[in-house]
PDB file of C-alpha atoms in Angstrom:
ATOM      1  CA  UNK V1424    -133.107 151.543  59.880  1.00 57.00           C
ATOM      2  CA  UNK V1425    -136.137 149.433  58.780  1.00 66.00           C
ATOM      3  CA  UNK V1426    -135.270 146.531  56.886  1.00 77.00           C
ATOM      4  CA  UNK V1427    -137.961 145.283  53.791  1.00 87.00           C
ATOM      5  CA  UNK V1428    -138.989 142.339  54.583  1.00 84.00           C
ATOM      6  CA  UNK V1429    -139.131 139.406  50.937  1.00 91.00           C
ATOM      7  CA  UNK V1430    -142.935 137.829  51.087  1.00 89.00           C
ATOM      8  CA  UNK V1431    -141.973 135.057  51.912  1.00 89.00           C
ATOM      9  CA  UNK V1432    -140.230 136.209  55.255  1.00 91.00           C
ATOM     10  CA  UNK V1433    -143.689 138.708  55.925  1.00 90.00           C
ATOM     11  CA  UNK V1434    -145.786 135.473  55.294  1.00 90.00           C
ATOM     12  CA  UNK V1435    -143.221 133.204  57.833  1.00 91.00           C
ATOM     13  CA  UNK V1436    -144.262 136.270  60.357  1.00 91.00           C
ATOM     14  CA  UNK V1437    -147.683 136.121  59.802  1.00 90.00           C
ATOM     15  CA  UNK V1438    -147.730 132.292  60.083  1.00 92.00           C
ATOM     16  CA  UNK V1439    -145.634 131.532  62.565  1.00 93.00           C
ATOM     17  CA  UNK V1440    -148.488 131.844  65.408  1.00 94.00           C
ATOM     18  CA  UNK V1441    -150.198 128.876  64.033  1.00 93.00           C
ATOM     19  CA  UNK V1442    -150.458 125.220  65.361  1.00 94.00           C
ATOM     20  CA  UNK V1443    -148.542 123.024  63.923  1.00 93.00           C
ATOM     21  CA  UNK V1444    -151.861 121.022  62.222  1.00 95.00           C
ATOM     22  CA  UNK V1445    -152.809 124.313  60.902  1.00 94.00           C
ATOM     23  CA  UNK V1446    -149.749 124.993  58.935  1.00 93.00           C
ATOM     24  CA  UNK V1447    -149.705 121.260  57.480  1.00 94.00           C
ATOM     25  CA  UNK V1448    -153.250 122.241  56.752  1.00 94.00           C
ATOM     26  CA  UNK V1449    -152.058 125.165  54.808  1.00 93.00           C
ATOM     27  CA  UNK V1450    -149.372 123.509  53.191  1.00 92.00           C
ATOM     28  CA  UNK V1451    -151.454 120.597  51.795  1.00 91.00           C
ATOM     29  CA  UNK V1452    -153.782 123.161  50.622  1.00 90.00           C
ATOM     30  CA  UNK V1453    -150.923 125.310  48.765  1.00 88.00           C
ATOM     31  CA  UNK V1454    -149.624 122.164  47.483  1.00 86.00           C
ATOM     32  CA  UNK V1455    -152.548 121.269  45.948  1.00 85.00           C
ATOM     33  CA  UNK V1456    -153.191 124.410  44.362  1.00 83.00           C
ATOM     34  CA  UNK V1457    -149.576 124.002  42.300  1.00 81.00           C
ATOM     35  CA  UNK V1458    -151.113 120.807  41.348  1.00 79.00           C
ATOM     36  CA  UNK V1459    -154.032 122.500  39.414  1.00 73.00           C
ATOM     37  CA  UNK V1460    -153.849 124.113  35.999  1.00 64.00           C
ATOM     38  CA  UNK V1461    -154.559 127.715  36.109  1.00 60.00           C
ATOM     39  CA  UNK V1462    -157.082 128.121  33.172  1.00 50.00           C
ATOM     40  CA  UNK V1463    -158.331 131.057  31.010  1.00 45.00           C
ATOM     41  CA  UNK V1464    -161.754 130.850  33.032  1.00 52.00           C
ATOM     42  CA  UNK V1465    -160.011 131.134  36.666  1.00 56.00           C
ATOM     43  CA  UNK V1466    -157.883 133.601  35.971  1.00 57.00           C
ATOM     44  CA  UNK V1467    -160.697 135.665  34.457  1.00 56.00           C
ATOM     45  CA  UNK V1468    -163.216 135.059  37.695  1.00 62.00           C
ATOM     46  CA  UNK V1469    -160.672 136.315  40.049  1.00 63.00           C
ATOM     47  CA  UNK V1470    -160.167 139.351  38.132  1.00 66.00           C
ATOM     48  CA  UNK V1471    -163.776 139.441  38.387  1.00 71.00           C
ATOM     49  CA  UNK V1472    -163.814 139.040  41.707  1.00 72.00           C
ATOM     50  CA  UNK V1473    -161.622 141.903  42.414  1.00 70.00           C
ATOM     51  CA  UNK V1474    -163.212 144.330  40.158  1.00 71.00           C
ATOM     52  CA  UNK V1475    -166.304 143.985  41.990  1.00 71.00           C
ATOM     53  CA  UNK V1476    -164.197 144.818  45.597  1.00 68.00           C
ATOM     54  CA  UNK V1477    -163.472 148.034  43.969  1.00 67.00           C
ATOM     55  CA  UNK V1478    -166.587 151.158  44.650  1.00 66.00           C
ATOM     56  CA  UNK V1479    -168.501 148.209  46.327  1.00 62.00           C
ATOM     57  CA  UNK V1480    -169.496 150.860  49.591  1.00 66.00           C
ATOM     58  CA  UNK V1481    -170.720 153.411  47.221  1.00 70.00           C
ATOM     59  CA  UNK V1482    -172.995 155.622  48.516  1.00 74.00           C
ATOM     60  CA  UNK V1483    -173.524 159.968  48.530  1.00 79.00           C
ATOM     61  CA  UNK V1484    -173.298 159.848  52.731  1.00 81.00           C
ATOM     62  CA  UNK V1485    -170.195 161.172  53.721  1.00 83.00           C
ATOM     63  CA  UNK V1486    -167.651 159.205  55.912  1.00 81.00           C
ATOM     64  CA  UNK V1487    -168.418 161.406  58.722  1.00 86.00           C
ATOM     65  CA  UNK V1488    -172.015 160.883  58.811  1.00 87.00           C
ATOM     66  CA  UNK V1489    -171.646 156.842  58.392  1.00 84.00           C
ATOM     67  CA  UNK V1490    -169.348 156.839  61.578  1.00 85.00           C
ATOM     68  CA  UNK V1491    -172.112 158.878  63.151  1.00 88.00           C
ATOM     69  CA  UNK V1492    -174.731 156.089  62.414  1.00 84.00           C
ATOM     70  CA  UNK V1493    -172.509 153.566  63.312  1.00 85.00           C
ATOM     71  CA  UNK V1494    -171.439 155.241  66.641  1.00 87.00           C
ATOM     72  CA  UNK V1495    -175.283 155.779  67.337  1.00 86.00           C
ATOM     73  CA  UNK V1496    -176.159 152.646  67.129  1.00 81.00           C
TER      74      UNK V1496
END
């Protein structure tokens, strides 16, 4: 039986790999970003930023055909 894992526990497993200096690194860097104050203008660039993620490889070359190229070269 699989057990669902909170985000917190599936970022723990993800993180627990790294050095000790690289997690204080991390933390510093989360703590800081409670610090800031989310404004209007941040929230709308990283919806921005997402929007643009989506379509971004759009093309009329099948996904077939772009393994091909890749494989070929």
């Amino acid at each position: 039986m699989a057990t669902t894992l909170t985000p917190a526990e599936w970022y723990m497993k993800l993180l627990s790999p790294l050095s000790p200096d690289i997690k204080l690194d991390l933390i510093s860097k989360l703590s800081e970003s409670l610090k800031e104050k989310i404004s209007a203008k941040s929230v709308s660039h990283s919806s921005d930023f997402f929007n643009t993620l989506s379509g971004a490889w759009e093309d009329d070359i099948p996904a077939e055909e772009e393994i091909k190229l890749i494989r070929e070269d």
